[in-house]
Coordinates of C-alpha atoms in Angstrom, one line a residue:
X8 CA -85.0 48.1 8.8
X9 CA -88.0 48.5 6.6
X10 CA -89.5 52.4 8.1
X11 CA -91.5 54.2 5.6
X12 CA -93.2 57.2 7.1
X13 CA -96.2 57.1 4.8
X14 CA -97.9 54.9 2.2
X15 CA -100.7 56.0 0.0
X16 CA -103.0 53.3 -2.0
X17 CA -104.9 54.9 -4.9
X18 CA -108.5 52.7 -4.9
X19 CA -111.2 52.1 -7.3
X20 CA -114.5 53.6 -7.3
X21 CA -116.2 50.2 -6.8
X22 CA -118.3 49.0 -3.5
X23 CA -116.1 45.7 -3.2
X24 CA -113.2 46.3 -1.0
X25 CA -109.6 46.1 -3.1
X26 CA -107.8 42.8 -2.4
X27 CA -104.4 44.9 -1.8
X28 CA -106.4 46.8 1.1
X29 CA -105.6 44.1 3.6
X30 CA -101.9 43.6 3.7
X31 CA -101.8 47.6 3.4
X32 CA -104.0 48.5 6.2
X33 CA -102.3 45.9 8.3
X34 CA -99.1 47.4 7.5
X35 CA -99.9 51.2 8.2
X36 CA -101.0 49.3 11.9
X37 CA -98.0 47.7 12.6
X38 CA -95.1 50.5 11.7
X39 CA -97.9 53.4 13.4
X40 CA -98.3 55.5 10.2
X41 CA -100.3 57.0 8.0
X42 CA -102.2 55.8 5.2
X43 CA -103.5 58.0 2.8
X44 CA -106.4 56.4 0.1
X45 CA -107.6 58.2 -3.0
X46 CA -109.8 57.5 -5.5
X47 CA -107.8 55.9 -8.5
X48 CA -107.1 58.8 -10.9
X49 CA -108.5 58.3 -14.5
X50 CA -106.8 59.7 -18.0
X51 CA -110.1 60.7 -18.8
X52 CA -112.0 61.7 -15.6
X53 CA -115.6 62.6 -15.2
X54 CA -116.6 66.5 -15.2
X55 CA -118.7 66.1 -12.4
X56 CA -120.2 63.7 -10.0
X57 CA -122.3 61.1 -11.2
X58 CA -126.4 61.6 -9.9
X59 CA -126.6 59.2 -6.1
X60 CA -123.0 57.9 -6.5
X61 CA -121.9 57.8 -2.9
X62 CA -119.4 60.9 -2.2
X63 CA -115.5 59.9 -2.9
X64 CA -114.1 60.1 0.5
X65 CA -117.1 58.3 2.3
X66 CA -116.5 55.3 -0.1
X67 CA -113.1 55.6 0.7
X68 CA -113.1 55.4 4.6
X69 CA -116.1 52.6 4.3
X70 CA -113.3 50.2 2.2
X71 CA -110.8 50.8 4.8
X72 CA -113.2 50.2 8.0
X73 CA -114.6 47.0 6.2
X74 CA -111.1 45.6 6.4
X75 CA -110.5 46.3 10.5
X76 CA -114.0 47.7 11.3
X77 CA -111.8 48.2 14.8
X78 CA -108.5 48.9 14.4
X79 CA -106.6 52.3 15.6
X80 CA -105.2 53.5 12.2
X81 CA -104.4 57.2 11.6
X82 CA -106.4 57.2 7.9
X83 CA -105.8 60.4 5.6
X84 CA -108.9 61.1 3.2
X85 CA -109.9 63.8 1.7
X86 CA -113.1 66.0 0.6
X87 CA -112.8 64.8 -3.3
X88 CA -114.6 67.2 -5.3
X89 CA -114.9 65.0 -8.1
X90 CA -115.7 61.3 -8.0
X91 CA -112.5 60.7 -10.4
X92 CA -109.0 62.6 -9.9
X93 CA -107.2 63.3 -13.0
X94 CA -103.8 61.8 -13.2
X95 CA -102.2 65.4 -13.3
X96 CA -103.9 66.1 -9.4
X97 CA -103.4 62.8 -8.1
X98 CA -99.8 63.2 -8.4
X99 CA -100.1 66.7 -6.7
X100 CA -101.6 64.9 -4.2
X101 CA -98.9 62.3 -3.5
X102 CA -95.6 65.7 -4.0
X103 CA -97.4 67.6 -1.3
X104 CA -97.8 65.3 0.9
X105 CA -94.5 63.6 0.7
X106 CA -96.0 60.3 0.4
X107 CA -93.1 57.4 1.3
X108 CA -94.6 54.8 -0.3
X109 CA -97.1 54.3 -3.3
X110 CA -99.4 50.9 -3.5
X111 CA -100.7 49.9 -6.5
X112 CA -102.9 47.2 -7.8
X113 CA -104.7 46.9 -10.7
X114 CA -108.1 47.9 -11.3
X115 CA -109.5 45.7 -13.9
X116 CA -111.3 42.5 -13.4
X117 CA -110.5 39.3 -15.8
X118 CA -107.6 37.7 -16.4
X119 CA -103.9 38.8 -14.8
X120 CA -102.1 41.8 -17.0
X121 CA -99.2 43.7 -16.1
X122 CA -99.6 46.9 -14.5
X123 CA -98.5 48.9 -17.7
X124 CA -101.1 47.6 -19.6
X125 CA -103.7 50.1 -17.3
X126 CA -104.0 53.4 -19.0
X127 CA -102.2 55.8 -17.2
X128 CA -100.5 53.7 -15.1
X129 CA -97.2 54.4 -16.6
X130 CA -97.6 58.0 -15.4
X131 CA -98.6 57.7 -12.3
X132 CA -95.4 55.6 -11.3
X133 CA -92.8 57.5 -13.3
X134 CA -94.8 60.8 -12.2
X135 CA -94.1 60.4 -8.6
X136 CA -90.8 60.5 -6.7
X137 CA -91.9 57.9 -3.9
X138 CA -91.1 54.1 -3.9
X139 CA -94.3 52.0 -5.8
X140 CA -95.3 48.7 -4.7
X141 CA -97.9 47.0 -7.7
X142 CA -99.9 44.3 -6.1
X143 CA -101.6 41.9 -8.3
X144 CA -104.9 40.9 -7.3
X145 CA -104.4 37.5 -7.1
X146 CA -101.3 37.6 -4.4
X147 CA -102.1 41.3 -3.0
X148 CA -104.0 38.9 0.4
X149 CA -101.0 36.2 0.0
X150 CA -97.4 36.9 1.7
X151 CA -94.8 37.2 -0.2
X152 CA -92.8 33.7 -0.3
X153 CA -89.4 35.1 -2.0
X154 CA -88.0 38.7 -2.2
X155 CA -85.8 38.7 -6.0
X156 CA -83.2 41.5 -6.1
X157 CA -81.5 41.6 -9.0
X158 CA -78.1 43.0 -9.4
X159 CA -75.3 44.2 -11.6
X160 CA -72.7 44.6 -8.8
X161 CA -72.5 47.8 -8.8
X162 CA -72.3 50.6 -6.0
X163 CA -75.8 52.1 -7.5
X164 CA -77.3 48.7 -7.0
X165 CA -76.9 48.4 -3.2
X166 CA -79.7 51.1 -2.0
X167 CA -81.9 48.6 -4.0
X168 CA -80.1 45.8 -2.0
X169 CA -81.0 47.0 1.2
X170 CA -84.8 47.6 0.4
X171 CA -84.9 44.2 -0.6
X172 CA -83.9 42.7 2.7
X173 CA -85.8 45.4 4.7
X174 CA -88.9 43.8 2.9
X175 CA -87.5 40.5 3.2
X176 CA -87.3 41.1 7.2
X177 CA -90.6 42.2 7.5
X178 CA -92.7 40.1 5.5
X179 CA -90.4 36.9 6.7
X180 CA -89.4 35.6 2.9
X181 CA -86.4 34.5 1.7
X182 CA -84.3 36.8 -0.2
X183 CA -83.0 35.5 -3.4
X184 CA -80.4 37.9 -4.7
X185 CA -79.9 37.3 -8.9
X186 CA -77.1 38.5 -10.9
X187 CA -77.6 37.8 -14.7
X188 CA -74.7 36.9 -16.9
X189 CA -75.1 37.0 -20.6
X190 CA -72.5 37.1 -23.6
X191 CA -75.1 39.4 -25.8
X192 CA -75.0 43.0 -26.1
X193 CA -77.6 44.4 -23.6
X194 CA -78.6 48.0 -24.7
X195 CA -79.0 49.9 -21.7
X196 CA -79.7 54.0 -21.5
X197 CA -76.5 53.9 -18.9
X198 CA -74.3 51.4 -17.4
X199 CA -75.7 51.0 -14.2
X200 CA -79.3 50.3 -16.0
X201 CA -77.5 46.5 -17.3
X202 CA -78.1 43.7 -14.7
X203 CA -75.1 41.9 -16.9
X204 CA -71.7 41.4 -17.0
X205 CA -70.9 41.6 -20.6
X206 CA -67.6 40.2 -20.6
X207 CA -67.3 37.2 -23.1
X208 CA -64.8 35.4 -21.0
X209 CA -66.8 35.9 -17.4
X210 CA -67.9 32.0 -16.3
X211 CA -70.8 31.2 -14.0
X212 CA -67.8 30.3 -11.3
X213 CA -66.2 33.7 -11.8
X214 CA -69.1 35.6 -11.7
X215 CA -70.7 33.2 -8.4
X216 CA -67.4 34.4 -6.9
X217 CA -68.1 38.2 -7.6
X218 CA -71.2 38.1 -6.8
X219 CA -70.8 36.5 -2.9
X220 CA -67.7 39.3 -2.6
X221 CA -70.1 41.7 -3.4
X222 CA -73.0 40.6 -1.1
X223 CA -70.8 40.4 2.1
X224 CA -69.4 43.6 1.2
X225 CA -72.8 45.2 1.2
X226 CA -75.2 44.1 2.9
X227 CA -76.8 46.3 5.3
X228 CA -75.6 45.5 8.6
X229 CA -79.0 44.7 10.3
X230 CA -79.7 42.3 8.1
X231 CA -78.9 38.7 9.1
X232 CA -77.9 37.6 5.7
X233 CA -77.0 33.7 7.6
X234 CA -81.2 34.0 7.9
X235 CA -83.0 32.8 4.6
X236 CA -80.8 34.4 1.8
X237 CA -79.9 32.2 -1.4
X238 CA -77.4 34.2 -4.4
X239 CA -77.6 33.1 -7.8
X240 CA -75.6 33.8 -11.2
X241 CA -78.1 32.8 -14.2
X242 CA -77.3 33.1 -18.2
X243 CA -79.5 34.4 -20.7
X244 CA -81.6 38.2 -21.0
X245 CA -81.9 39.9 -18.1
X246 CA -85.1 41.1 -18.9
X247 CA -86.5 36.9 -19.3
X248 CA -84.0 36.2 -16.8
X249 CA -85.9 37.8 -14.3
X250 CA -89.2 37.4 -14.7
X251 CA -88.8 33.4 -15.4
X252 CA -86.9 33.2 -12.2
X253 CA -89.5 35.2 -10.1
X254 CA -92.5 33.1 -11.9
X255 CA -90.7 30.0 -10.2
X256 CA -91.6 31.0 -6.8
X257 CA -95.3 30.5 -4.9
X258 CA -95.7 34.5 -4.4
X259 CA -92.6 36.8 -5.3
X260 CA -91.6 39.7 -4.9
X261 CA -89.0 41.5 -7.4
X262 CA -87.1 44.4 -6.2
X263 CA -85.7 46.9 -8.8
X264 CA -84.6 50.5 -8.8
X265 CA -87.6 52.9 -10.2
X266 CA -84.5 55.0 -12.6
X267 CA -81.0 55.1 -12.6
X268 CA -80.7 58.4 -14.3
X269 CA -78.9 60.6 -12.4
X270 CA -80.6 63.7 -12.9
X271 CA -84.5 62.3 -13.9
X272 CA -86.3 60.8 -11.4
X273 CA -89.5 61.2 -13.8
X274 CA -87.9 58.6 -16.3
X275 CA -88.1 54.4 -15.4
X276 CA -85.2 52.7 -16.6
X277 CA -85.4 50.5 -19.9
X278 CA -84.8 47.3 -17.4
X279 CA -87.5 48.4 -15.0
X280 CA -89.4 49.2 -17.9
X281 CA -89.5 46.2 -19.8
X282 CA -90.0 43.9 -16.6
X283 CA -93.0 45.7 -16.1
X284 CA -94.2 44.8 -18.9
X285 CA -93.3 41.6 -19.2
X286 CA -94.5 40.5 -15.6
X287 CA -97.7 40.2 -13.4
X288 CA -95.7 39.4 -10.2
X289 CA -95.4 41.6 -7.6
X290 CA -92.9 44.7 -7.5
X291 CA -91.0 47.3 -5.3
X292 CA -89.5 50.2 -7.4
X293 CA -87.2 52.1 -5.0
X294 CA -86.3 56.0 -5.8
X295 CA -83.5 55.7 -2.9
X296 CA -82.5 59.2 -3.4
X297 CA -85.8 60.9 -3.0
X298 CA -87.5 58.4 -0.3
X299 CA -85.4 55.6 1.2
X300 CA -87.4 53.3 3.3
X301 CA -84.3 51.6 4.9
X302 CA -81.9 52.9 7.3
X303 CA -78.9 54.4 5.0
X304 CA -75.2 52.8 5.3
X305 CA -71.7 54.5 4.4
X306 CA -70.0 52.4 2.0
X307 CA -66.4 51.5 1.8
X308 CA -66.0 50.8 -2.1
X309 CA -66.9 51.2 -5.6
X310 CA -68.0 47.4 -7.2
X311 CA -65.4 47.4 -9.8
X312 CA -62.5 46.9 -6.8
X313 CA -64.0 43.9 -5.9
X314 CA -61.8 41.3 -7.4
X315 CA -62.5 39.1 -10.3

């Protein structure tokens, strides 16, 4: 299920090998792809190489090797001419080479922080149109325990649906698929950006109901969903809703779409936003329309004929 074609993992320009190196390399070794490493592109990079730094790409295939000094791994590096990319020409870097799936972990030391709070890490997510998986140092050697899909029940949600339980599948975790219900007002730039039913008169039963309709419906059919899958109907912001729930479990992973805007791919959604934001766990941002990892289904119906 889970076949990306590519994955590219931006590191830092530091001696000590990345913690999110090892799960990746392993990765590009067991689906037989390519991994592509850069430096990690600055907002402000240098103008020139600093005197007896040791050149980009050399650093770059030295963190790799240290990782499996020995395994057979088709690595894609190349002659940097500057020890620091700009953002601008990292994301060249990813478009032209039609990179499936973006890594990211954090390059600061200290305490946990979400991703957003990197400069420039905004851009270089919402500048690319390939999936992004953010690794926090702390889990990025840890597997993932729980894969948390949220959803609003939509038709627009179940690309996202299907990544989840590709990545459940191959990492082994349960998948815990959460549909919010709140009675307040969720402002949302469109409809399918609200993981909420917003009907005042919905109940946890109702909504349970809608939500298991929903799942069978759509599930992608080489899942096992009898495996390790739990559902669950919470009340309360979707946005705290989420992150609570995913803080809950040993090492999670939450699975949202990048943008639902149907013409921007360059834009994150205000929900995808704000978790960001609000969270140092784990991520997968799917752009299903540009770079879908998972094996694509027909479906049969829109979510609002499944019945209430």
């Amino acid at each position: 299920m889970w076949s990306p074609r590519s994955i590219l993992c931006p590191l830092p320009s530091v001696q000590a090998v990345p913690a999110a190196l090892h799960p990746i390399v392993r990765w590009a070794q067991r689906l037989d792809i390519p991994l592509h490493v850069t430096p990690w592109p600055q907002a402000e990079p240098a103008d020139r190489l600093i005197p007896n730094e040791a050149a980009p790409e050399a650093l770059l295939q030295e963190q790799v090797q240290a990782v499996l000094p020995e395994a057979a791994l088709d690595l894609r590096t190349q002659a940097w001419s500057q020890s620091r990319l700009t953002i601008a020409e990292w994301q060249a870097y990813v478009a032209h080479h039609d990179i499936d799936l973006v890594v990211l972990t954090p390059p600061t030391g200290g305490a946990p922080s979400p991703l957003l709070s990197v400069p420039g890490a905004e851009s270089m997510i919402a500048g690319v149109a390939s999936a992004v998986l953010t690794l926090p140092r702390r889990t990025a050697s840890e597997s993932f325990t729980h894969v948390l899909a949220p959803t609003d029940l939509s038709e627009e949600a179940v690309p996202t649906l299907h990544h989840a339980e590709a990545m459940a599948c191959f990492t082994k975790a349960r998948l815990d698929v959460l549909h919010v219900l709140t009675r307040r007002q969720y402002v949302a730039l469109t409809p399918a950006d609200m993981l909420a039913l917003d009907d005042a008169a919905a109940t946890p039963r109702v909504a349970a109901r809608r939500l298991r309709t929903w799942y069978h419906r759509y599930t992608h059919p080489m899942y096992n969903a009898e495996e390790a899958t739990e559902l669950h109907v919470k009340q309360g912001d979707p946005v705290g809703t989420i992150t609570r729930v995913a803080r809950s479990y040993p090492v999670p992973l939450i699975v949202l779409a990048a943008t639902h805007h149907p013409t921007r791919s360059n834009t994150l959604s205000t929900l995808t936003e704000n978790v960001l934001r609000r969270t140092t766990c784990a991520m997968l941002l799917t752009r299903p329309r540009d770079h879908s990892l998972v094996e694509t289904v027909p479906h049969e119906a829109a979510a609002q004929n499944i019945p209430s």
